[in-house]
CSV table of C-alpha atoms in Angstrom, one decimal:
chain,number,residue,atom,x,y,z
A,1,MET,CA,-18.2,5.0,25.6
A,2,THR,CA,-14.9,3.8,25.3
A,3,PRO,CA,-12.4,5.4,23.3
A,4,SER,CA,-12.5,3.1,20.5
A,5,ASN,CA,-16.3,3.1,20.2
A,6,THR,CA,-16.2,7.3,20.0
A,7,LEU,CA,-13.3,6.9,17.2
A,8,LEU,CA,-15.7,4.5,15.1
A,9,LEU,CA,-18.7,7.2,15.5
A,10,LEU,CA,-16.8,9.7,14.7
A,11,LEU,CA,-15.4,8.0,11.6
A,12,SER,CA,-18.6,7.3,10.6
A,13,ILE,CA,-19.8,10.4,10.8
A,14,VAL,CA,-17.3,12.0,8.6
A,15,ALA,CA,-17.6,9.5,6.2
A,16,ALA,CA,-21.3,10.0,6.0
A,17,PHE,CA,-20.4,13.8,6.0
A,18,LEU,CA,-18.5,12.9,2.9
A,19,SER,CA,-21.0,10.4,1.2
A,20,VAL,CA,-18.7,7.6,1.4
A,21,PRO,CA,-20.2,4.2,2.3
A,22,CYS,CA,-18.5,2.8,5.5
A,23,SER,CA,-20.3,-0.4,6.5
A,24,SER,CA,-17.4,-1.8,8.1
A,25,PHE,CA,-14.8,0.2,9.7
A,26,GLY,CA,-14.1,-3.0,12.1
A,27,SER,CA,-13.0,-5.1,9.1
A,28,GLY,CA,-12.1,-2.8,6.2
A,29,THR,CA,-12.6,0.6,5.2
A,30,ALA,CA,-15.2,1.1,2.4
A,31,THR,CA,-15.2,4.0,-0.1
A,32,SER,CA,-17.4,4.5,-3.3
A,33,ALA,CA,-14.5,2.5,-5.3
A,34,ALA,CA,-13.4,-0.3,-2.9
A,35,THR,CA,-13.0,-1.8,0.6
A,36,ILE,CA,-9.4,-1.6,2.3
A,37,ARG,CA,-8.7,-4.5,4.5
A,38,VAL,CA,-6.1,-7.0,5.4
A,39,ALA,CA,-6.4,-9.6,2.6
A,40,ASP,CA,-7.1,-13.3,3.6
A,41,ILE,CA,-4.2,-15.1,1.4
A,42,SER,CA,-5.9,-18.7,1.4
A,43,LYS,CA,-9.0,-16.8,-0.4
A,44,ASP,CA,-7.6,-13.5,-1.8
A,45,LEU,CA,-3.7,-15.0,-3.5
A,46,SER,CA,-5.1,-15.3,-6.7
A,47,ALA,CA,-6.9,-12.5,-7.0
A,48,ILE,CA,-3.7,-10.1,-5.7
A,49,GLN,CA,-1.7,-12.1,-7.9
A,50,GLU,CA,-3.7,-11.1,-11.0
A,51,CYS,CA,-3.6,-7.2,-10.0
A,52,ARG,CA,0.0,-7.6,-9.9
A,53,ARG,CA,0.3,-8.7,-13.0
A,54,SER,CA,-1.6,-5.8,-14.6
A,55,ALA,CA,1.7,-4.2,-13.8
A,56,TYR,CA,2.9,-5.5,-16.7
A,57,ALA,CA,0.5,-6.1,-19.2
A,58,ASN,CA,0.8,-3.3,-21.2
A,59,GLU,CA,4.8,-4.0,-21.7
A,60,GLY,CA,3.9,-6.6,-24.1
A,61,LYS,CA,6.2,-9.3,-22.6
A,62,ASP,CA,5.4,-12.7,-21.6
A,63,PHE,CA,5.5,-13.2,-17.9
A,64,SER,CA,7.6,-16.1,-18.1
A,65,THR,CA,10.4,-13.7,-19.6
A,66,LEU,CA,10.5,-11.0,-16.4
A,67,LEU,CA,13.3,-10.6,-14.3
A,68,SER,CA,13.1,-12.6,-10.8
A,69,ALA,CA,12.0,-10.0,-8.3
A,70,ALA,CA,9.1,-8.9,-11.1
A,71,LYS,CA,8.2,-12.7,-10.4
A,72,SER,CA,8.0,-12.7,-7.5
A,73,PHE,CA,6.3,-9.1,-7.1
A,74,CYS,CA,3.3,-10.9,-9.5
A,75,ASN,CA,3.4,-14.2,-7.5
A,76,ALA,CA,3.1,-12.6,-4.2
A,77,ASP,CA,6.0,-14.9,-3.0
A,78,GLN,CA,6.4,-12.2,-0.1
A,79,ILE,CA,3.1,-12.3,1.8
A,80,GLN,CA,2.6,-15.9,1.3
A,81,LYS,CA,5.7,-16.0,4.6
A,82,PRO,CA,5.2,-15.9,7.9
A,83,GLY,CA,5.5,-12.3,9.4
A,84,TYR,CA,4.0,-10.7,6.3
A,85,ILE,CA,0.4,-8.9,5.5
A,86,CYS,CA,-0.8,-7.7,2.5
A,87,VAL,CA,-3.2,-4.7,3.0
A,88,ILE,CA,-5.4,-4.8,-0.1
A,89,ALA,CA,-8.3,-2.1,-2.1
A,90,GLN,CA,-11.3,-4.7,-3.4
A,91,ALA,CA,-13.5,-3.8,-5.8
A,92,LYS,CA,-17.4,-4.4,-5.0
A,93,ASP,CA,-17.0,-7.6,-7.8
A,94,GLY,CA,-13.8,-9.0,-6.3
A,95,THR,CA,-11.2,-7.4,-8.0
A,96,VAL,CA,-8.2,-6.0,-6.1
A,97,LEU,CA,-7.6,-2.8,-7.4
A,98,GLY,CA,-4.2,-2.5,-5.1
A,99,THR,CA,-1.8,-4.0,-2.8
A,100,ALA,CA,0.5,-2.7,0.0
A,101,ASP,CA,2.6,-5.4,1.9
A,102,LEU,CA,4.2,-5.0,5.3
A,103,ASN,CA,6.7,-7.2,7.2
A,104,THR,CA,5.4,-7.3,10.3
A,105,ARG,CA,8.9,-7.6,12.1
A,106,ALA,CA,11.2,-5.4,10.3
A,107,LYS,CA,8.1,-2.8,10.0
A,108,ILE,CA,9.0,-2.3,6.3
A,109,VAL,CA,6.3,-1.6,4.0
A,110,ASN,CA,7.1,-2.7,0.3
A,111,ASN,CA,4.5,-3.5,-3.2
A,112,VAL,CA,2.7,-0.7,-2.8
A,113,TYR,CA,0.7,-1.1,-5.9
A,114,VAL,CA,-2.5,0.4,-7.5
A,115,ARG,CA,-3.7,-1.0,-10.9
A,116,GLU,CA,-3.6,2.0,-13.8
A,117,GLU,CA,-7.4,2.5,-14.0
A,118,ALA,CA,-8.0,2.8,-10.5
A,119,ARG,CA,-5.5,5.4,-9.3
A,120,LYS,CA,-6.5,9.1,-8.7
A,121,GLN,CA,-9.0,7.7,-6.2
A,122,GLY,CA,-7.1,8.0,-3.1
A,123,LEU,CA,-6.7,3.9,-2.6
A,124,ALA,CA,-3.0,4.3,-2.0
A,125,GLN,CA,-3.5,6.5,0.9
A,126,LEU,CA,-6.3,4.4,2.2
A,127,MET,CA,-4.1,1.3,2.0
A,128,MET,CA,-1.1,3.2,3.7
A,129,GLU,CA,-3.5,4.0,6.7
A,130,ALA,CA,-5.0,0.2,6.9
A,131,VAL,CA,-0.9,-0.9,6.9
A,132,GLU,CA,-0.1,1.0,10.2
A,133,ASP,CA,-3.7,0.5,11.5
A,134,SER,CA,-2.9,-3.0,11.0
A,135,LEU,CA,0.6,-2.7,13.3
A,136,SER,CA,-0.4,-4.8,16.5
A,137,ASP,CA,2.0,-3.9,19.0
A,138,LYS,CA,1.1,0.3,19.0
A,139,LEU,CA,4.2,0.7,20.5
A,140,PRO,CA,6.6,3.5,19.4
A,141,THR,CA,8.2,2.1,16.3
A,142,THR,CA,9.6,3.3,12.9
A,143,LEU,CA,8.0,2.4,9.6
A,144,LYS,CA,10.0,2.3,6.6
A,145,LEU,CA,10.1,2.1,2.8
A,146,THR,CA,11.5,2.3,-0.2
A,147,VAL,CA,10.8,4.1,-3.5
A,148,GLN,CA,11.9,4.9,-7.1
A,149,SER,CA,13.1,8.5,-7.2
A,150,LYS,CA,11.0,9.3,-10.4
A,151,ASN,CA,7.8,8.1,-8.7
A,152,ILE,CA,6.9,11.3,-8.2
A,153,PRO,CA,3.4,11.0,-7.4
A,154,ALA,CA,4.2,8.0,-4.6
A,155,ILE,CA,6.8,10.2,-2.8
A,156,SER,CA,4.0,13.3,-2.7
A,157,LEU,CA,1.6,10.5,-1.2
A,158,TYR,CA,4.0,9.2,1.4
A,159,LYS,CA,5.1,13.1,2.6
A,160,LYS,CA,1.7,13.7,3.1
A,161,LEU,CA,1.4,10.7,5.2
A,162,GLY,CA,4.3,12.0,7.2
A,163,PHE,CA,7.2,10.1,5.8
A,164,GLU,CA,10.8,11.6,5.7
A,165,ALA,CA,13.9,11.0,3.5
A,166,PRO,CA,16.5,11.5,5.5
A,167,GLY,CA,19.5,13.1,3.8
A,168,VAL,CA,17.7,13.9,0.5
A,169,TYR,CA,17.6,17.2,-0.3
A,170,GLY,CA,16.2,19.5,-3.2
A,171,PHE,CA,14.4,18.4,-6.2
A,172,LEU,CA,14.3,15.1,-6.9
A,173,ASP,CA,13.0,15.5,-10.7
A,174,ALA,CA,16.5,17.7,-11.3
A,175,THR,CA,18.3,14.4,-11.9
A,176,PRO,CA,18.3,11.9,-14.9
A,177,PHE,CA,18.8,9.1,-12.4
A,178,ASP,CA,16.5,6.9,-11.0
A,179,PHE,CA,17.4,5.7,-7.7
A,180,LEU,CA,15.9,4.3,-4.4
A,181,ILE,CA,15.3,6.6,-1.6
A,182,GLU,CA,14.2,5.3,2.0
A,183,MET,CA,11.9,6.8,3.5
A,184,GLU,CA,10.6,6.5,7.3
A,185,LYS,CA,8.0,7.5,10.0
A,186,LYS,CA,8.3,7.3,13.3
A,187,LEU,CA,4.6,6.1,15.1
A,188,GLY,CA,3.4,6.0,18.6
């Protein structure tokens, strides 16, 4: 048995033990809530855009009034360019519940987002793990991301996944300011 087959068998056993359906570890990880996979932009783009627009649904704003960065996020402009992939969490009915983008050249993760109603189910962690798995070269590298300092749940997740914030010390919730923190994780 090859190491790859052994890993797939081990993952299937763990998933069975946890009562998590896992019909397709090779093409995506299935959970009771969603399937985690790399998006096929030609087929998934409109569902990704609909998911991202949900981030602004509760603000009562007309989509046309959003700043250019928010419009770019909602339109998924970045992942339509060469050198980018998007990992999605997709419900059984086809609804995209979350996204995580990867610049495969620069090894930068961004636009990690989970719909409000799908949070606290582990989808962000599964998407981040799938982002790491999608790196094709598997050579030693550093994966980077930025996160708002007030986004404590995201920072906690990234730390749990092994990301560090070089040069940031102390308690982030002690300051009234919201700033970007660059985090990184050494791979390989």
